């Protein structure tokens, strides 16, 4: 099955700095890569996703880059704000099982004011 | 629009008791997922349904766990008998057309088995 590794597990940055979280995956046939944000006491929410036909996607301060050859994708948050503090998860659904996403172990991001 | 709705939000019960968690997916979504989240194991997929039919239950820990989806707007996850190691946050999520589309998560049920 799909194996997803996420790094780092914790990340602390100063407000205004950038944050980068990286995920690697094993199934070369995977073609959809979402990123979720989980705030304390809540369920995860999709913040950005990318499909394998593009290498980068941006939405205001958030961007995702994909390197299909190396099988990794990264979340970039610029001009971080305290409200960006949360746990972030990547996911990579294997093509062999239409419903089964494998999630990374999560990155706890702390943005210090 | 209403998101995925889970109930109860918190459940505290003694070991050996039956626990039933409930989920209402987003209307029109054809996939429903049950996850368990713990510090040790992260987010684990327990089971998922497509059009109310269980497709993959390989993540269900053991026979004490069962899940049903009697109709498109309701699913339950049942633990009987419950054990302290079942303590976790259980999430339900739904999506349109499977895992190649965004999943929409409920706010979870925090389960504590004493």
Coordinates of C-alpha atoms in Angstrom, one line a residue:
Chain A
X1 CA 0.0 0.0 0.0
X2 CA 0.8 3.7 -0.1
X3 CA 3.5 4.9 2.4
X4 CA 3.5 8.6 3.3
X5 CA 6.2 10.2 5.3
X6 CA 5.9 13.8 6.6
X7 CA 8.6 16.0 8.0
X8 CA 9.2 17.8 10.3
X9 CA 6.9 16.6 13.1
X10 CA 7.1 19.9 14.8
X11 CA 8.0 23.3 13.5
X12 CA 8.2 26.6 15.3
X13 CA 8.6 29.9 13.4
X14 CA 8.4 33.6 14.2
X15 CA 5.4 35.5 13.0
X16 CA 6.1 36.8 9.5
X17 CA 8.6 34.0 8.6
X18 CA 7.9 31.2 6.1
X19 CA 7.1 27.6 7.0
X20 CA 7.7 24.6 4.8
X21 CA 6.4 21.0 5.4
X22 CA 7.4 18.1 3.1
X23 CA 5.8 14.8 2.3
X24 CA 7.2 11.8 0.4
X25 CA 5.0 9.0 -1.0
X26 CA 5.6 5.6 -2.4
X27 CA 2.9 4.9 -5.0
X28 CA 4.1 6.5 -8.3
X29 CA 0.5 6.2 -9.7
X30 CA -0.9 8.6 -7.1
X31 CA -2.2 11.7 -8.7
X32 CA -4.0 13.8 -6.0
X33 CA -2.2 15.4 -3.1
X34 CA -4.2 17.4 -0.5
X35 CA -3.1 19.3 2.6
X36 CA -5.3 19.5 5.6
X37 CA -5.2 21.8 8.6
X38 CA -6.5 20.6 12.0
X39 CA -7.1 23.1 14.7
X40 CA -7.5 22.1 18.3
X41 CA -10.7 20.3 19.0
X42 CA -11.8 20.3 15.4
X43 CA -11.7 18.1 12.3
X44 CA -9.2 18.5 9.5
X45 CA -10.0 21.0 6.8
X46 CA -8.6 21.0 3.3
X47 CA -6.5 24.1 2.7
X48 CA -5.0 23.3 -0.6
X49 CA -4.5 20.4 -3.0
X50 CA -2.7 19.7 -6.2
X51 CA -3.1 17.2 -9.0
X52 CA -0.2 15.5 -10.8
X53 CA -0.7 17.5 -14.0
X54 CA 0.8 20.6 -12.4
X55 CA 3.9 21.3 -10.5
X56 CA 2.8 24.2 -8.3
X57 CA -0.4 25.8 -7.0
X58 CA -0.8 28.9 -5.0
X59 CA -3.6 30.4 -2.9
X60 CA -2.7 33.7 -1.3
X61 CA -0.1 32.9 1.4
X62 CA -0.3 29.1 0.8
X63 CA 1.4 27.2 -1.9
X64 CA 2.0 23.5 -2.7
X65 CA 4.7 22.2 -5.0
X66 CA 4.9 18.7 -6.4
X67 CA 7.9 16.7 -7.7
X68 CA 6.5 13.6 -9.3
X69 CA 9.9 12.2 -10.3
X70 CA 11.2 12.4 -6.7
X71 CA 7.7 11.6 -5.3
X72 CA 7.5 14.4 -2.9
X73 CA 5.3 17.4 -2.4
X74 CA 5.6 20.4 0.0
X75 CA 3.4 22.9 1.7
X76 CA 4.7 26.5 1.8
X77 CA 3.2 29.1 4.1
X78 CA 4.5 32.6 3.7
X79 CA 4.1 35.6 6.1
X80 CA 3.0 33.3 8.9
X81 CA 0.5 34.5 11.4
X82 CA -0.4 33.2 14.9
X83 CA -3.7 31.8 13.5
X84 CA -1.7 29.5 11.2
X85 CA -0.7 27.5 14.4
X86 CA -2.3 24.1 13.9
X87 CA -1.5 20.5 12.9
X88 CA -1.0 20.0 9.2
X89 CA -1.5 16.7 7.4
X90 CA -0.6 15.6 3.9
X91 CA -2.3 12.7 2.2
X92 CA -1.7 10.6 -0.9
X93 CA -4.4 8.2 -2.1
X94 CA -3.1 5.1 -3.8
X95 CA -4.6 4.4 -7.2
X96 CA -5.3 0.8 -6.4
X97 CA -7.9 1.6 -3.8
X98 CA -10.3 4.4 -4.7
X99 CA -11.2 5.3 -1.1
X100 CA -8.1 4.7 0.9
X101 CA -6.1 7.8 1.5
X102 CA -2.9 7.4 3.5
X103 CA -2.2 10.4 5.7
X104 CA 1.2 11.6 7.0
X105 CA 1.8 11.7 10.7
X106 CA 1.2 15.4 10.9
X107 CA 3.3 18.5 11.6
X108 CA 2.5 20.7 14.6
X109 CA 3.2 24.3 13.5
X110 CA 3.6 27.0 16.1
X111 CA 3.8 30.6 15.0
X112 CA 5.2 32.8 17.8
X113 CA 4.0 36.4 17.8
Chain B
X1 CA -24.3 24.3 3.9
X2 CA -24.0 22.0 6.8
X3 CA -20.8 20.1 7.1
X4 CA -20.3 16.6 8.4
X5 CA -22.1 16.2 11.7
X6 CA -20.9 13.8 14.4
X7 CA -22.5 13.0 17.7
X8 CA -21.8 12.9 20.5
X9 CA -18.8 15.3 20.7
X10 CA -17.6 13.7 23.9
X11 CA -18.3 10.3 25.4
X12 CA -17.0 9.0 28.7
X13 CA -18.0 5.5 29.7
X14 CA -16.7 2.5 31.6
X15 CA -15.0 -0.4 30.0
X16 CA -17.3 -3.2 28.9
X17 CA -20.1 -0.8 27.9
X18 CA -21.3 -0.5 24.3
X19 CA -20.5 2.8 22.5
X20 CA -22.2 4.1 19.5
X21 CA -20.8 7.0 17.4
X22 CA -23.0 8.7 14.8
X23 CA -22.3 10.5 11.6
X24 CA -24.3 12.5 9.1
X25 CA -22.3 13.1 5.9
X26 CA -22.7 16.0 3.6
X27 CA -25.7 15.6 1.4
X28 CA -24.8 14.2 -2.0
X29 CA -21.5 12.7 -1.0
X30 CA -21.1 9.1 -2.0
X31 CA -18.1 8.2 0.1
X32 CA -18.0 8.0 3.9
X33 CA -14.9 7.3 6.0
X34 CA -14.4 6.5 9.7
X35 CA -11.0 7.4 11.2
X36 CA -9.4 7.0 14.6
X37 CA -6.8 9.5 15.8
X38 CA -4.3 8.9 18.6
X39 CA -1.0 10.5 19.5
X40 CA 0.7 7.2 19.1
X41 CA -0.7 6.0 15.8
X42 CA -1.9 9.3 14.1
X43 CA -4.9 9.2 11.9
X44 CA -5.9 5.7 11.0
X45 CA -8.6 4.7 8.5
X46 CA -10.9 2.2 10.0
X47 CA -13.5 1.6 7.3
X48 CA -15.0 3.4 4.3
X49 CA -18.3 3.1 2.4
X50 CA -19.2 3.9 -1.1
X51 CA -23.0 4.3 -1.8
X52 CA -23.7 2.9 1.6
X53 CA -21.8 -0.3 1.0
X54 CA -18.7 -1.1 3.1
X55 CA -15.7 -1.3 0.7
X56 CA -12.7 -1.7 2.9
X57 CA -12.8 -2.6 6.6
X58 CA -9.2 -3.7 6.9
X59 CA -8.5 -1.0 9.4
X60 CA -11.1 -2.1 11.9
X61 CA -9.0 -3.2 14.8
X62 CA -11.0 -6.3 15.8
X63 CA -14.5 -7.9 16.0
X64 CA -15.5 -5.5 18.8
X65 CA -15.8 -2.8 16.2
X66 CA -18.6 -2.6 13.7
X67 CA -19.9 0.0 11.3
X68 CA -23.1 0.4 9.4
X69 CA -24.5 2.8 6.9
X70 CA -28.3 2.1 6.6
X71 CA -28.9 5.0 4.3
X72 CA -27.0 7.8 2.5
X73 CA -27.4 10.3 5.3
X74 CA -26.4 8.2 8.4
X75 CA -23.7 6.0 9.6
X76 CA -22.7 4.5 13.0
X77 CA -19.6 3.1 14.4
X78 CA -20.1 0.7 17.3
X79 CA -17.7 -0.7 19.9
X80 CA -18.9 -3.6 22.0
X81 CA -17.5 -4.2 24.5
X82 CA -15.4 -1.1 24.9
X83 CA -11.8 -1.2 26.3
X84 CA -9.6 1.6 27.7
X85 CA -7.3 1.2 24.7
X86 CA -10.2 2.3 22.5
X87 CA -9.9 5.8 23.9
X88 CA -9.2 8.2 21.0
X89 CA -10.8 10.8 18.8
X90 CA -13.0 9.3 16.1
X91 CA -13.6 11.2 13.0
X92 CA -16.1 10.8 10.2
X93 CA -15.5 12.3 6.8
X94 CA -17.3 12.3 3.5
X95 CA -16.3 13.0 -0.1
X96 CA -17.7 13.1 -3.6
X97 CA -16.2 10.4 -5.8
X98 CA -13.6 8.9 -3.5
X99 CA -10.2 9.8 -2.2
X100 CA -9.1 11.7 -5.3
X101 CA -11.4 14.5 -4.1
X102 CA -11.2 16.5 -0.9
X103 CA -12.5 14.8 2.2
X104 CA -14.7 16.8 4.6
X105 CA -14.3 16.0 8.2
X106 CA -16.6 16.3 11.1
X107 CA -15.3 17.7 14.4
X108 CA -14.9 14.2 15.9
X109 CA -16.0 12.3 18.9
X110 CA -13.6 12.3 21.8
X111 CA -14.0 8.9 23.4
X112 CA -12.7 8.0 26.9
X113 CA -13.1 4.5 28.2
X114 CA -12.4 4.3 31.9

